[in-house]
Amino acid sequence: MADTRHTMAHAPIAPGRERREPGEVFGSGFTLFADMLFIGLLTSLACLPVVTAPAAFAAASATLRGAAGNGVQVRAGTYGAHLRAHLSARSAALGLVPPLLAVVVLIDAALMRAALPGAAVMAPALALLVLGATVVALRAAALEAPHVLSAREALLRSAANPRGSLLLAGAVILSGLLAWSIPLLIPLLPGPLAFAATVVDLRSPAEAQEPANAQEN
């Protein structure tokens, strides 16, 4: 017993691993959970100027993609570097689209509440339009160079991979329900959304790129 205690006392303690093992997508256990929460907070802060939202989500996806491919730990500095790389006049122009779409949705919702003819048809059509636009926007933010924030490429990949698009739509719906039921979670939700978009793009790169290659040829 004394020898056993002596051996255990001097046994080397394995250091906590800083890099992910091969085969892991985004790490394991609470590492994944912590990464998503951290990225969610950073993305929410970066989205405060509104027009920076596309670059913020693209930076979130790039940060998570780097963690998946190279085992790089998620850090604020890494996210900031990706954010600066994605900020441009084009991304700022794209950042004007969500507020304009929100204004249109609010106006249409007010018209439907006025019991106008066709409101029963317009309500679900409008909801599907907003959901589809959100899915395409998330897929555009998850694209790698040279297709970063390309709406055309996002549309092609969404059509080529309907299963992934449906999964991403489910993530959007769940996030909307969480935001409606627990508003305190809103600052954290961009993280899981960026994570879902990145996973969908990582899990089906070949299927998504086939239509794009066909168009180029």
Coordinates of C-alpha atoms in Angstrom, one line a residue:
M1 CA 0.0 0.0 0.0
A2 CA 2.9 2.4 0.8
D3 CA 4.5 1.7 -2.5
T4 CA 1.2 2.2 -4.3
R5 CA 0.7 5.6 -2.6
H6 CA 4.3 6.6 -3.4
T7 CA 3.8 5.7 -7.0
M8 CA 0.5 7.6 -7.2
A9 CA 2.0 10.6 -5.5
H10 CA 4.8 10.8 -8.1
A11 CA 2.8 9.9 -11.1
P12 CA 3.0 12.5 -13.8
I13 CA -0.2 14.5 -14.3
A14 CA -1.1 14.9 -18.0
P15 CA -1.4 18.5 -18.9
G16 CA -4.6 19.8 -20.3
R17 CA -4.5 19.7 -24.1
E18 CA -4.6 23.0 -25.9
R19 CA -5.1 21.5 -29.3
R20 CA -7.9 19.3 -30.4
E21 CA -7.4 15.7 -31.4
P22 CA -7.8 14.5 -35.0
G23 CA -11.4 13.7 -35.8
E24 CA -12.9 16.2 -33.4
V25 CA -14.9 18.8 -35.2
F26 CA -15.0 21.7 -32.7
G27 CA -13.6 20.2 -29.6
S28 CA -15.5 18.2 -27.0
G29 CA -17.8 18.8 -24.0
F30 CA -17.7 22.2 -22.4
T31 CA -15.0 23.4 -24.8
L32 CA -17.6 23.5 -27.6
F33 CA -20.2 25.1 -25.4
A34 CA -17.8 27.7 -24.1
D35 CA -16.5 28.5 -27.6
M36 CA -20.1 29.1 -28.9
L37 CA -21.0 31.3 -26.0
F38 CA -17.8 33.3 -26.3
I39 CA -18.2 33.8 -30.1
G40 CA -21.8 34.7 -29.5
L41 CA -20.9 37.5 -27.2
L42 CA -18.2 38.8 -29.5
T43 CA -20.5 38.7 -32.5
S44 CA -23.2 40.5 -30.7
L45 CA -20.8 43.3 -29.7
A46 CA -19.5 43.5 -33.3
C47 CA -23.0 43.7 -34.6
L48 CA -23.9 46.8 -32.6
P49 CA -23.2 49.2 -35.5
V50 CA -25.7 47.2 -37.5
V51 CA -23.8 47.5 -40.9
T52 CA -21.0 45.4 -39.4
A53 CA -23.3 42.4 -39.0
P54 CA -22.2 40.5 -42.2
A55 CA -18.5 40.9 -41.3
A56 CA -19.2 39.9 -37.7
F57 CA -20.9 36.7 -38.7
A58 CA -18.2 35.9 -41.3
A59 CA -15.6 36.5 -38.6
A60 CA -17.4 34.1 -36.3
S61 CA -17.5 31.4 -38.9
A62 CA -13.9 31.9 -39.8
T63 CA -12.8 31.6 -36.2
L64 CA -14.8 28.4 -35.7
R65 CA -13.5 27.0 -39.0
G66 CA -10.0 27.7 -37.8
A67 CA -10.7 25.9 -34.6
A68 CA -12.1 22.9 -36.5
G69 CA -9.4 22.6 -39.1
N70 CA -6.2 23.6 -37.3
G71 CA -7.1 23.1 -33.6
V72 CA -6.6 26.8 -33.0
Q73 CA -8.1 27.9 -29.7
V74 CA -10.9 30.5 -29.9
R75 CA -9.6 33.8 -28.7
A76 CA -10.8 37.4 -28.9
G77 CA -7.6 38.4 -30.8
T78 CA -8.3 35.7 -33.4
Y79 CA -11.9 36.9 -33.8
G80 CA -10.8 40.5 -34.0
A81 CA -8.3 39.7 -36.8
H82 CA -10.9 37.9 -38.8
L83 CA -13.3 40.8 -38.2
R84 CA -10.9 43.4 -39.5
A85 CA -10.2 41.2 -42.6
H86 CA -13.9 41.0 -43.5
L87 CA -14.7 44.6 -42.9
S88 CA -15.1 46.5 -46.2
A89 CA -17.3 48.8 -48.1
R90 CA -19.1 45.8 -49.6
S91 CA -19.8 44.2 -46.3
A92 CA -21.1 47.5 -44.9
A93 CA -23.4 47.8 -47.9
L94 CA -24.7 44.3 -47.3
G95 CA -25.2 45.3 -43.7
L96 CA -27.9 47.7 -44.8
V97 CA -30.0 44.8 -46.1
P98 CA -31.2 43.3 -42.8
P99 CA -32.5 46.7 -41.4
L100 CA -34.3 47.3 -44.7
L101 CA -35.8 43.8 -44.6
A102 CA -36.9 44.3 -41.0
V103 CA -38.7 47.5 -41.9
V104 CA -40.5 45.8 -44.8
V105 CA -41.5 42.9 -42.5
L106 CA -42.8 45.3 -39.8
I107 CA -44.8 47.3 -42.4
D108 CA -46.3 44.1 -43.9
A109 CA -47.1 42.7 -40.5
A110 CA -49.0 45.9 -39.7
L111 CA -50.9 45.6 -42.9
M112 CA -51.8 42.0 -42.2
R113 CA -53.0 42.9 -38.7
A114 CA -55.4 45.4 -40.4
A115 CA -57.3 42.3 -41.7
L116 CA -56.7 43.2 -45.3
P117 CA -57.7 40.7 -48.1
G118 CA -55.1 38.0 -48.6
A119 CA -53.5 38.3 -45.2
A120 CA -54.0 34.6 -44.5
V121 CA -51.8 33.8 -47.5
M122 CA -49.3 36.6 -47.0
A123 CA -48.5 35.8 -43.4
P124 CA -46.9 32.3 -44.0
A125 CA -45.4 33.5 -47.3
L126 CA -43.7 36.4 -45.6
A127 CA -42.4 34.1 -42.8
L128 CA -40.9 31.7 -45.3
L129 CA -39.3 34.5 -47.2
V130 CA -37.7 35.9 -44.1
L131 CA -36.6 32.4 -43.0
G132 CA -35.1 31.6 -46.4
A133 CA -33.3 35.0 -46.6
T134 CA -31.8 34.3 -43.1
V135 CA -30.6 30.8 -44.1
V136 CA -28.9 32.2 -47.3
A137 CA -27.3 35.0 -45.3
L138 CA -25.9 32.6 -42.8
R139 CA -24.6 30.4 -45.5
A140 CA -23.0 33.4 -47.2
A141 CA -21.3 34.3 -43.9
A142 CA -19.9 30.8 -43.6
L143 CA -18.3 30.7 -47.0
E144 CA -14.5 30.7 -47.4
A145 CA -12.5 32.9 -49.7
P146 CA -12.9 33.7 -52.6
H147 CA -16.7 33.4 -52.0
V148 CA -17.0 35.2 -48.7
L149 CA -20.4 36.9 -48.3
S150 CA -21.3 35.9 -51.9
A151 CA -25.1 35.7 -52.1
R152 CA -24.9 33.9 -55.4
E153 CA -22.7 31.2 -54.1
A154 CA -24.8 30.9 -50.9
L155 CA -27.9 30.4 -53.1
L156 CA -26.2 27.7 -55.1
R157 CA -25.0 25.8 -52.1
S158 CA -28.4 26.1 -50.4
A159 CA -30.1 24.6 -53.4
A160 CA -27.4 21.9 -53.8
N161 CA -27.7 20.9 -50.1
P162 CA -31.3 21.1 -49.1
R163 CA -30.8 18.9 -46.1
G164 CA -28.2 21.2 -44.7
S165 CA -30.4 24.2 -45.5
L166 CA -33.3 22.6 -43.6
L167 CA -31.1 21.9 -40.6
L168 CA -29.9 25.5 -40.7
A169 CA -33.5 26.7 -41.0
G170 CA -34.3 24.6 -37.9
A171 CA -31.5 26.3 -36.0
V172 CA -32.9 29.7 -37.0
I173 CA -36.4 28.8 -35.9
L174 CA -35.1 27.5 -32.5
S175 CA -33.0 30.7 -32.0
G176 CA -36.1 32.8 -32.8
L177 CA -38.1 30.8 -30.2
L178 CA -35.4 31.2 -27.6
A179 CA -35.1 34.9 -28.3
W180 CA -38.9 35.3 -27.9
S181 CA -39.2 33.2 -24.7
I182 CA -35.9 34.2 -23.0
P183 CA -34.7 37.6 -24.2
L184 CA -31.7 37.5 -22.0
L185 CA -30.2 34.8 -24.3
I186 CA -30.2 37.1 -27.4
P187 CA -26.6 38.2 -27.0
L188 CA -25.5 34.5 -27.0
L189 CA -27.5 33.4 -30.0
P190 CA -25.2 34.5 -32.8
G191 CA -22.6 32.0 -31.6
P192 CA -24.8 28.9 -32.1
L193 CA -26.1 30.3 -35.4
A194 CA -22.6 30.8 -36.8
F195 CA -21.6 27.4 -35.5
A196 CA -24.6 25.8 -37.3
A197 CA -23.8 27.5 -40.5
T198 CA -20.1 26.6 -40.3
V199 CA -20.9 22.9 -39.6
V200 CA -23.4 22.7 -42.5
D201 CA -20.7 24.1 -44.8
L202 CA -18.0 21.8 -43.4
R203 CA -20.1 18.7 -43.6
S204 CA -21.1 19.0 -47.2
P205 CA -18.4 20.9 -49.1
A206 CA -18.3 18.5 -52.1
E207 CA -22.1 18.5 -52.6
A208 CA -22.3 22.3 -52.3
Q209 CA -19.5 22.9 -54.8
E210 CA -20.7 20.7 -57.6
P211 CA -23.4 23.2 -58.9
A212 CA -20.9 26.0 -58.7
N213 CA -18.3 24.1 -60.7
A214 CA -21.0 23.2 -63.2
Q215 CA -21.9 26.9 -63.6
E216 CA -18.3 27.8 -64.1
N217 CA -17.8 25.2 -66.8

